[in-house]
PDB file of C-alpha atoms and ligand atoms in Angstrom:
ATOM      1  CA  VAL A   1      19.527  -9.502  10.592  1.00  0.00           C
ATOM      2  CA  SER A   2      19.224 -12.499  13.153  1.00  0.00           C
ATOM      3  CA  THR A   3      17.644 -11.745  16.440  1.00  0.00           C
ATOM      4  CA  PHE A   4      16.801 -13.984  19.599  1.00  0.00           C
ATOM      5  CA  GLU A   5      14.666 -11.210  20.890  1.00  0.00           C
ATOM      6  CA  ASP A   6      12.187  -8.727  19.282  1.00  0.00           C
ATOM      7  CA  ASP A   7      10.274  -5.925  20.564  1.00  0.00           C
ATOM      8  CA  ILE A   8       7.938  -4.110  17.989  1.00  0.00           C
ATOM      9  CA  SER A   9       5.070  -1.944  18.838  1.00  0.00           C
ATOM     10  CA  PHE A  10       2.701   0.556  17.053  1.00  0.00           C
ATOM     11  CA  ASN A  11      -0.635   2.062  17.272  1.00  0.00           C
ATOM     12  CA  PHE A  12      -3.054   1.973  14.280  1.00  0.00           C
ATOM     13  CA  LYS A  13      -6.608   2.979  13.328  1.00  0.00           C
ATOM     14  CA  THR A  14      -8.692   2.387  10.307  1.00  0.00           C
ATOM     15  CA  LEU A  15     -12.029   1.913   8.699  1.00  0.00           C
ATOM     16  CA  GLU A  16     -10.957  -1.009   6.716  1.00  0.00           C
ATOM     17  CA  GLN A  17     -11.282  -4.674   7.497  1.00  0.00           C
ATOM     18  CA  ASP A  18      -8.228  -6.048   5.755  1.00  0.00           C
ATOM     19  CA  GLY A  19      -4.845  -4.675   5.322  1.00  0.00           C
ATOM     20  CA  VAL A  20      -1.190  -5.779   5.945  1.00  0.00           C
ATOM     21  CA  LEU A  21       0.388  -3.704   8.709  1.00  0.00           C
ATOM     22  CA  MET A  22       3.841  -5.097   8.848  1.00  0.00           C
ATOM     23  CA  HIS A  23       5.799  -7.747   7.094  1.00  0.00           C
ATOM     24  CA  GLY A  24       9.297  -8.794   7.275  1.00  0.00           C
ATOM     25  CA  GLU A  25      11.023 -12.000   5.906  1.00  0.00           C
ATOM     26  CA  GLY A  26      14.307 -13.604   5.352  1.00  0.00           C
ATOM     27  CA  SER A  27      15.944 -16.213   3.000  1.00  0.00           C
ATOM     28  CA  GLN A  28      15.824 -19.069   5.488  1.00  0.00           C
ATOM     29  CA  GLY A  29      12.102 -19.155   5.362  1.00  0.00           C
ATOM     30  CA  ASP A  30      11.575 -16.848   8.388  1.00  0.00           C
ATOM     31  CA  TYR A  31       8.937 -14.328   8.407  1.00  0.00           C
ATOM     32  CA  ILE A  32       6.850 -11.843  10.565  1.00  0.00           C
ATOM     33  CA  THR A  33       3.508 -10.592   9.130  1.00  0.00           C
ATOM     34  CA  VAL A  34       0.887  -8.503  11.094  1.00  0.00           C
ATOM     35  CA  GLU A  35      -2.305  -8.013   9.331  1.00  0.00           C
ATOM     36  CA  LEU A  36      -6.010  -7.256   9.719  1.00  0.00           C
ATOM     37  CA  LYS A  37      -8.397  -9.689   8.478  1.00  0.00           C
ATOM     38  CA  GLN A  38     -12.140  -9.236   8.798  1.00  0.00           C
ATOM     39  CA  ALA A  39     -11.346  -6.652  11.394  1.00  0.00           C
ATOM     40  CA  GLN A  40      -9.284  -9.044  13.682  1.00  0.00           C
ATOM     41  CA  LEU A  41      -5.544  -8.685  13.989  1.00  0.00           C
ATOM     42  CA  LEU A  42      -3.508 -11.674  12.827  1.00  0.00           C
ATOM     43  CA  LEU A  43       0.166 -12.482  13.509  1.00  0.00           C
ATOM     44  CA  HIS A  44       1.909 -14.886  11.313  1.00  0.00           C
ATOM     45  CA  ILE A  45       5.380 -15.739  12.213  1.00  0.00           C
ATOM     46  CA  SER A  46       7.887 -18.499  11.444  1.00  0.00           C
ATOM     47  CA  LEU A  47      11.304 -18.809  12.953  1.00  0.00           C
ATOM     48  CA  GLY A  48      12.461 -20.952  10.102  1.00  0.00           C
ATOM     49  CA  SER A  49      11.593 -24.229   8.479  1.00  0.00           C
ATOM     50  CA  SER A  50      13.772 -27.140   7.674  1.00  0.00           C
ATOM     51  CA  PRO A  51      13.381 -28.342   4.086  1.00  0.00           C
ATOM     52  CA  LEU A  52      12.132 -31.590   5.311  1.00  0.00           C
ATOM     53  CA  HIS A  53       9.118 -30.036   7.159  1.00  0.00           C
ATOM     54  CA  ALA A  54       8.467 -26.790   5.237  1.00  0.00           C
ATOM     55  CA  SER A  55       5.274 -25.752   7.164  1.00  0.00           C
ATOM     56  CA  GLU A  56       6.515 -26.842  10.620  1.00  0.00           C
ATOM     57  CA  GLY A  57       7.494 -23.522  11.753  1.00  0.00           C
ATOM     58  CA  HIS A  58       4.210 -21.804  10.999  1.00  0.00           C
ATOM     59  CA  THR A  59       2.363 -20.101  13.783  1.00  0.00           C
ATOM     60  CA  THR A  60      -0.778 -17.680  13.479  1.00  0.00           C
ATOM     61  CA  VAL A  61      -2.429 -16.160  16.263  1.00  0.00           C
ATOM     62  CA  ALA A  62      -5.538 -13.795  16.323  1.00  0.00           C
ATOM     63  CA  VAL A  63      -6.301 -11.151  18.665  1.00  0.00           C
ATOM     64  CA  GLY A  64      -9.278  -8.623  18.819  1.00  0.00           C
ATOM     65  CA  SER A  65     -12.332  -7.933  16.901  1.00  0.00           C
ATOM     66  CA  LEU A  66     -14.175  -5.140  15.285  1.00  0.00           C
ATOM     67  CA  LEU A  67     -10.721  -3.292  14.910  1.00  0.00           C
ATOM     68  CA  ASP A  68     -12.062  -1.354  11.840  1.00  0.00           C
ATOM     69  CA  ASP A  69     -13.743   1.245  14.222  1.00  0.00           C
ATOM     70  CA  GLN A  70     -11.609   4.266  13.366  1.00  0.00           C
ATOM     71  CA  HIS A  71     -10.218   4.348  17.100  1.00  0.00           C
ATOM     72  CA  TRP A  72      -6.685   4.016  18.031  1.00  0.00           C
ATOM     73  CA  HIS A  73      -5.653   0.501  18.892  1.00  0.00           C
ATOM     74  CA  SER A  74      -2.197  -0.370  20.297  1.00  0.00           C
ATOM     75  CA  LEU A  75      -0.166  -3.283  19.460  1.00  0.00           C
ATOM     76  CA  HIS A  76       2.949  -4.718  21.277  1.00  0.00           C
ATOM     77  CA  ILE A  77       4.864  -7.917  20.248  1.00  0.00           C
ATOM     78  CA  GLU A  78       7.575  -9.045  22.420  1.00  0.00           C
ATOM     79  CA  ARG A  79       9.533 -12.238  21.668  1.00  0.00           C
ATOM     80  CA  LEU A  80      12.090 -13.874  23.690  1.00  0.00           C
ATOM     81  CA  GLY A  81      13.268 -17.245  21.537  1.00  0.00           C
ATOM     82  CA  HIS A  82      10.223 -19.167  21.124  1.00  0.00           C
ATOM     83  CA  TYR A  83       7.710 -17.234  23.571  1.00  0.00           C
ATOM     84  CA  VAL A  84       5.975 -14.348  22.061  1.00  0.00           C
ATOM     85  CA  ASN A  85       3.605 -11.826  24.090  1.00  0.00           C
ATOM     86  CA  LEU A  86       1.118 -10.395  21.851  1.00  0.00           C
ATOM     87  CA  THR A  87      -0.579  -7.422  23.427  1.00  0.00           C
ATOM     88  CA  LEU A  88      -3.330  -5.661  21.787  1.00  0.00           C
ATOM     89  CA  ASP A  89      -5.097  -2.823  23.698  1.00  0.00           C
ATOM     90  CA  GLY A  90      -3.748  -4.262  27.042  1.00  0.00           C
ATOM     91  CA  GLU A  91      -4.969  -7.925  26.366  1.00  0.00           C
ATOM     92  CA  VAL A  92      -2.103 -10.203  26.328  1.00  0.00           C
ATOM     93  CA  LYS A  93      -1.844 -13.487  24.447  1.00  0.00           C
ATOM     94  CA  ARG A  94       1.157 -15.555  25.290  1.00  0.00           C
ATOM     95  CA  PHE A  95       2.049 -18.330  22.829  1.00  0.00           C
ATOM     96  CA  ARG A  96       5.316 -20.448  21.834  1.00  0.00           C
ATOM     97  CA  CYS A  97       6.142 -20.403  18.232  1.00  0.00           C
ATOM     98  CA  ARG A  98       6.054 -23.754  16.572  1.00  0.00           C
ATOM     99  CA  GLY A  99       9.258 -25.324  15.105  1.00  0.00           C
ATOM    100  CA  THR A 100      12.592 -25.884  16.505  1.00  0.00           C
ATOM    101  CA  PHE A 101      14.224 -22.464  15.561  1.00  0.00           C
ATOM    102  CA  ASP A 102      14.516 -19.671  17.915  1.00  0.00           C
ATOM    103  CA  GLN A 103      16.002 -16.884  15.980  1.00  0.00           C
ATOM    104  CA  LEU A 104      14.360 -14.638  13.606  1.00  0.00           C
ATOM    105  CA  ASP A 105      16.198 -14.086  10.609  1.00  0.00           C
ATOM    106  CA  LEU A 106      14.981 -11.172   8.392  1.00  0.00           C
ATOM    107  CA  GLU A 107      16.191  -9.270   5.390  1.00  0.00           C
ATOM    108  CA  THR A 108      17.294  -5.695   6.166  1.00  0.00           C
ATOM    109  CA  GLU A 109      14.038  -4.439   4.864  1.00  0.00           C
ATOM    110  CA  VAL A 110      10.782  -4.540   6.760  1.00  0.00           C
ATOM    111  CA  PHE A 111       7.552  -2.968   5.616  1.00  0.00           C
ATOM    112  CA  PHE A 112       5.023  -1.166   7.543  1.00  0.00           C
ATOM    113  CA  GLY A 113       1.445  -0.360   6.379  1.00  0.00           C
ATOM    114  CA  GLY A 114       1.736  -2.764   3.362  1.00  0.00           C
ATOM    115  CA  VAL A 115       4.160  -4.458   1.020  1.00  0.00           C
ATOM    116  CA  ILE A 116       6.052  -3.108  -1.958  1.00  0.00           C
ATOM    117  CA  ASP A 117       6.833  -5.964  -4.585  1.00  0.00           C
ATOM    118  CA  HIS A 118       4.498  -8.496  -3.661  1.00  0.00           C
ATOM    119  CA  ASP A 119       5.895 -10.679  -6.198  1.00  0.00           C
ATOM    120  CA  LYS A 120       9.359 -10.652  -4.448  1.00  0.00           C
ATOM    121  CA  GLN A 121       7.808 -11.512  -1.155  1.00  0.00           C
ATOM    122  CA  HIS A 122       6.970 -14.856   0.011  1.00  0.00           C
ATOM    123  CA  LEU A 123       3.384 -13.477   0.771  1.00  0.00           C
ATOM    124  CA  ILE A 124       0.238 -14.353  -1.210  1.00  0.00           C
ATOM    125  CA  TYR A 125      -1.460 -11.016  -2.441  1.00  0.00           C
ATOM    126  CA  ARG A 126      -2.935  -9.180   0.593  1.00  0.00           C
ATOM    127  CA  GLN A 127      -4.334  -5.715   0.512  1.00  0.00           C
ATOM    128  CA  ASN A 128      -2.019  -3.063   2.050  1.00  0.00           C
ATOM    129  CA  PHE A 129      -3.194  -1.087   5.045  1.00  0.00           C
ATOM    130  CA  ARG A 130      -5.328   2.012   4.735  1.00  0.00           C
ATOM    131  CA  GLY A 131      -5.434   4.196   7.830  1.00  0.00           C
ATOM    132  CA  CYS A 132      -3.170   5.622  10.201  1.00  0.00           C
ATOM    133  CA  VAL A 133      -0.031   4.098  12.095  1.00  0.00           C
ATOM    134  CA  GLU A 134       1.825   6.004  14.749  1.00  0.00           C
ATOM    135  CA  ASN A 135       4.655   5.482  17.105  1.00  0.00           C
ATOM    136  CA  ILE A 136       6.400   2.558  15.244  1.00  0.00           C
ATOM    137  CA  MET A 137       9.164   1.189  17.306  1.00  0.00           C
ATOM    138  CA  PHE A 138      11.066  -1.717  15.896  1.00  0.00           C
ATOM    139  CA  ASN A 139      13.687  -3.278  18.311  1.00  0.00           C
ATOM    140  CA  GLY A 140      14.462   0.072  19.801  1.00  0.00           C
ATOM    141  CA  VAL A 141      14.542   1.982  16.445  1.00  0.00           C
ATOM    142  CA  ASN A 142      11.853   4.701  16.146  1.00  0.00           C
ATOM    143  CA  VAL A 143      10.788   3.975  12.557  1.00  0.00           C
ATOM    144  CA  ALA A 144       7.945   6.614  12.775  1.00  0.00           C
ATOM    145  CA  GLU A 145      10.568   9.480  13.679  1.00  0.00           C
ATOM    146  CA  LEU A 146      13.006   8.234  10.902  1.00  0.00           C
ATOM    147  CA  ALA A 147      10.215   8.270   8.488  1.00  0.00           C
ATOM    148  CA  ARG A 148       9.108  11.783   9.577  1.00  0.00           C
ATOM    149  CA  HIS A 149      12.567  13.082   8.787  1.00  0.00           C
ATOM    150  CA  ARG A 150      12.700  11.361   5.441  1.00  0.00           C
ATOM    151  CA  ARG A 151      16.015   9.523   6.459  1.00  0.00           C
ATOM    152  CA  PRO A 152      17.546   7.819   3.457  1.00  0.00           C
ATOM    153  CA  ASN A 153      17.272   4.361   4.872  1.00  0.00           C
ATOM    154  CA  ILE A 154      13.498   4.656   4.746  1.00  0.00           C
ATOM    155  CA  ARG A 155      11.990   3.934   1.614  1.00  0.00           C
ATOM    156  CA  PHE A 156       8.229   5.416   1.004  1.00  0.00           C
ATOM    157  CA  GLU A 157       5.915   4.100  -1.789  1.00  0.00           C
ATOM    158  CA  GLY A 158       2.416   5.403  -2.698  1.00  0.00           C
ATOM    159  CA  ASN A 159       0.555   8.121  -0.880  1.00  0.00           C
ATOM    160  CA  VAL A 160       2.320   8.332   2.678  1.00  0.00           C
ATOM    161  CA  GLY A 161       1.619  11.338   4.655  1.00  0.00           C
ATOM    162  CA  HIS A 162       2.889  12.473   8.096  1.00  0.00           C
ATOM    163  CA  TYR A 163      -0.362  13.359   9.552  1.00  0.00           C
ATOM    164  CA  CYS A 164      -3.540  11.347  10.232  1.00  0.00           C
ATOM    165  CA  GLN A 165      -6.568  12.657   8.213  1.00  0.00           C
ATOM    166  CA  ASP A 166      -9.586  11.709  10.032  1.00  0.00           C
ATOM    167  CA  GLN A 167     -12.297  10.645   7.571  1.00  0.00           C
ATOM    168  CA  LEU A 168     -15.337  12.904   7.722  1.00  0.00           C
ATOM    169  CA  THR A 169     -17.151  10.131   9.498  1.00  0.00           C
ATOM    170  CA  THR A 170     -18.403  10.171  12.988  1.00  0.00           C
ATOM    171  CA  PRO A 171     -19.786   6.800  13.975  1.00  0.00           C
ATOM    172  CA  ILE A 172     -23.204   6.713  15.926  1.00  0.00           C
ATOM    173  CA  THR A 173     -23.901   3.568  17.891  1.00  0.00           C
ATOM    174  CA  PHE A 174     -27.660   2.836  18.265  1.00  0.00           C
ATOM    175  CA  ALA A 175     -27.462   0.441  21.121  1.00  0.00           C
ATOM    176  CA  GLY A 176     -31.131  -0.152  21.637  1.00  0.00           C
ATOM    177  CA  ILE A 177     -34.360  -0.615  19.458  1.00  0.00           C
ATOM    178  CA  ASN A 178     -35.777   2.746  20.236  1.00  0.00           C
ATOM    179  CA  ASN A 179     -32.800   4.862  19.373  1.00  0.00           C
ATOM    180  CA  TYR A 180     -32.952   7.060  16.685  1.00  0.00           C
ATOM    181  CA  VAL A 181     -31.391  10.345  15.205  1.00  0.00           C
ATOM    182  CA  GLN A 182     -33.783  13.108  14.027  1.00  0.00           C
ATOM    183  CA  VAL A 183     -32.403  15.713  11.615  1.00  0.00           C
ATOM    184  CA  GLN A 184     -34.146  18.862  10.337  1.00  0.00           C
ATOM    185  CA  GLY A 185     -35.085  18.346   6.505  1.00  0.00           C
ATOM    186  CA  ILE A 186     -35.396  20.859   4.007  1.00  0.00           C
ATOM    187  CA  PRO A 187     -38.969  21.232   2.781  1.00  0.00           C
ATOM    188  CA  ARG A 188     -40.047  21.252  -0.830  1.00  0.00           C
ATOM    189  CA  ARG A 189     -36.793  20.028  -2.236  1.00  0.00           C
ATOM    190  CA  ASN A 190     -37.492  17.685  -5.057  1.00  0.00           C
ATOM    191  CA  ARG A 191     -34.362  15.608  -4.597  1.00  0.00           C
ATOM    192  CA  LEU A 192     -33.210  13.492  -1.695  1.00  0.00           C
ATOM    193  CA  ALA A 193     -29.830  12.060  -1.422  1.00  0.00           C
ATOM    194  CA  VAL A 194     -28.442  10.115   1.468  1.00  0.00           C
ATOM    195  CA  SER A 195     -25.393   8.119   2.136  1.00  0.00           C
ATOM    196  CA  PHE A 196     -24.060   6.315   4.963  1.00  0.00           C
ATOM    197  CA  ARG A 197     -22.146   3.027   5.850  1.00  0.00           C
ATOM    198  CA  PHE A 198     -23.656   0.783   8.655  1.00  0.00           C
ATOM    199  CA  ARG A 199     -22.844  -2.378  10.577  1.00  0.00           C
ATOM    200  CA  SER A 200     -25.248  -4.346  12.390  1.00  0.00           C
ATOM    201  CA  TRP A 201     -25.874  -7.878  14.073  1.00  0.00           C
ATOM    202  CA  ASP A 202     -29.531  -7.619  13.501  1.00  0.00           C
ATOM    203  CA  THR A 203     -31.145  -8.828  10.231  1.00  0.00           C
ATOM    204  CA  VAL A 204     -34.132  -6.417  10.570  1.00  0.00           C
ATOM    205  CA  GLY A 205     -34.405  -2.902  11.379  1.00  0.00           C
ATOM    206  CA  LEU A 206     -35.358   0.791  10.279  1.00  0.00           C
ATOM    207  CA  LEU A 207     -32.418   2.557   8.655  1.00  0.00           C
ATOM    208  CA  LEU A 208     -34.212   5.802   7.421  1.00  0.00           C
ATOM    209  CA  TYR A 209     -37.490   7.235   7.452  1.00  0.00           C
ATOM    210  CA  THR A 210     -38.587  10.600   6.197  1.00  0.00           C
ATOM    211  CA  GLY A 211     -42.017  12.148   5.556  1.00  0.00           C
ATOM    212  CA  PHE A 212     -42.557  14.272   2.519  1.00  0.00           C
ATOM    213  CA  SER A 213     -43.860  18.007   2.753  1.00  0.00           C
ATOM    214  CA  ASP A 214     -47.514  18.735   2.798  1.00  0.00           C
ATOM    215  CA  ASN A 215     -48.407  15.134   3.818  1.00  0.00           C
ATOM    216  CA  MET A 216     -47.312  13.970   0.459  1.00  0.00           C
ATOM    217  CA  GLY A 217     -46.085  10.649   1.788  1.00  0.00           C
ATOM    218  CA  SER A 218     -43.066   9.115   2.900  1.00  0.00           C
ATOM    219  CA  LEU A 219     -40.070   7.079   2.269  1.00  0.00           C
ATOM    220  CA  GLU A 220     -38.556   4.427   4.264  1.00  0.00           C
ATOM    221  CA  MET A 221     -35.275   2.277   4.077  1.00  0.00           C
ATOM    222  CA  VAL A 222     -35.423  -0.843   5.942  1.00  0.00           C
ATOM    223  CA  LEU A 223     -33.103  -3.754   6.551  1.00  0.00           C
ATOM    224  CA  SER A 224     -35.034  -6.979   6.124  1.00  0.00           C
ATOM    225  CA  GLU A 225     -33.442 -10.400   6.445  1.00  0.00           C
ATOM    226  CA  GLY A 226     -30.300  -8.777   5.627  1.00  0.00           C
ATOM    227  CA  GLN A 227     -31.321  -7.067   2.564  1.00  0.00           C
ATOM    228  CA  ILE A 228     -32.122  -3.223   2.108  1.00  0.00           C
ATOM    229  CA  ASN A 229     -35.744  -2.394   1.022  1.00  0.00           C
ATOM    230  CA  ILE A 230     -36.965   0.813   0.106  1.00  0.00           C
ATOM    231  CA  SER A 231     -40.431   1.890  -0.114  1.00  0.00           C
ATOM    232  CA  ILE A 232     -42.211   5.043  -1.086  1.00  0.00           C
ATOM    233  CA  ALA A 233     -45.773   5.616   0.067  1.00  0.00           C
ATOM    234  CA  GLN A 234     -47.768   8.479  -1.565  1.00  0.00           C
ATOM    235  CA  PRO A 235     -51.480   9.245  -0.819  1.00  0.00           C
ATOM    236  CA  GLY A 236     -53.699   7.623  -3.526  1.00  0.00           C
ATOM    237  CA  LYS A 237     -50.913   5.737  -5.221  1.00  0.00           C
ATOM    238  CA  LYS A 238     -49.651   2.256  -4.981  1.00  0.00           C
ATOM    239  CA  LYS A 239     -46.757   1.969  -2.714  1.00  0.00           C
ATOM    240  CA  LEU A 240     -43.480   1.672  -4.577  1.00  0.00           C
ATOM    241  CA  GLU A 241     -41.084  -0.929  -3.186  1.00  0.00           C
ATOM    242  CA  PHE A 242     -37.854  -1.983  -4.396  1.00  0.00           C
ATOM    243  CA  ALA A 243     -34.698  -3.927  -3.138  1.00  0.00           C
ATOM    244  CA  ALA A 244     -31.447  -2.320  -3.248  1.00  0.00           C
TER     245      ALA A 244
HETATM  246 CA1   CA B   1      15.535 -18.629  11.944  1.00  0.00          CA
END
């Protein structure tokens, strides 16, 4: 399929930093790939390369940051010949594709949420997307709607569901140095199990503190120069410290 204009849009949300959201390619060296890399969105596009200058048509544009925040993000790609408007959450990036060609020539198959048969695609291996994608519109075709009705021209691979399961994580932002959350403990329990994910620009900070029942000491988990240190203090005993 050869197009002079393209209009592609969808919304996505994820907790993952990396993943292929969309990929299509053709036999003349054309391709379009949308991926998350280190929580930034990258669009790779080539409208074709001549055999003499294999890389001349390659263009990569990055937008956004911290997109692995489990919030919906909307992407809109509009192309007219060489010119592309890449819009992420209302922020528009306008650029011109490199190279001399102005038609995007793709095979009839376009992938969303990842790529099947990596070895058949001219794509170095990249992790497939994990998260939710909705309202996929590809040049006027409502792909999400076709997929929902399991139309025969849609192929599924792996675990694809028609729902968006929110992970049971609710992010909390600690914007200042004196912010914390205090939760009620269970006294005299002889085990303690805590798990959480975190992200910070700071290299130092207290992550977790708990006092033991009956003044039997305390446990703290701190971020120290980018490393996690745990220390357990008990009265009359040497403070136990270890790095995780
Ligand atoms: Ca082309």
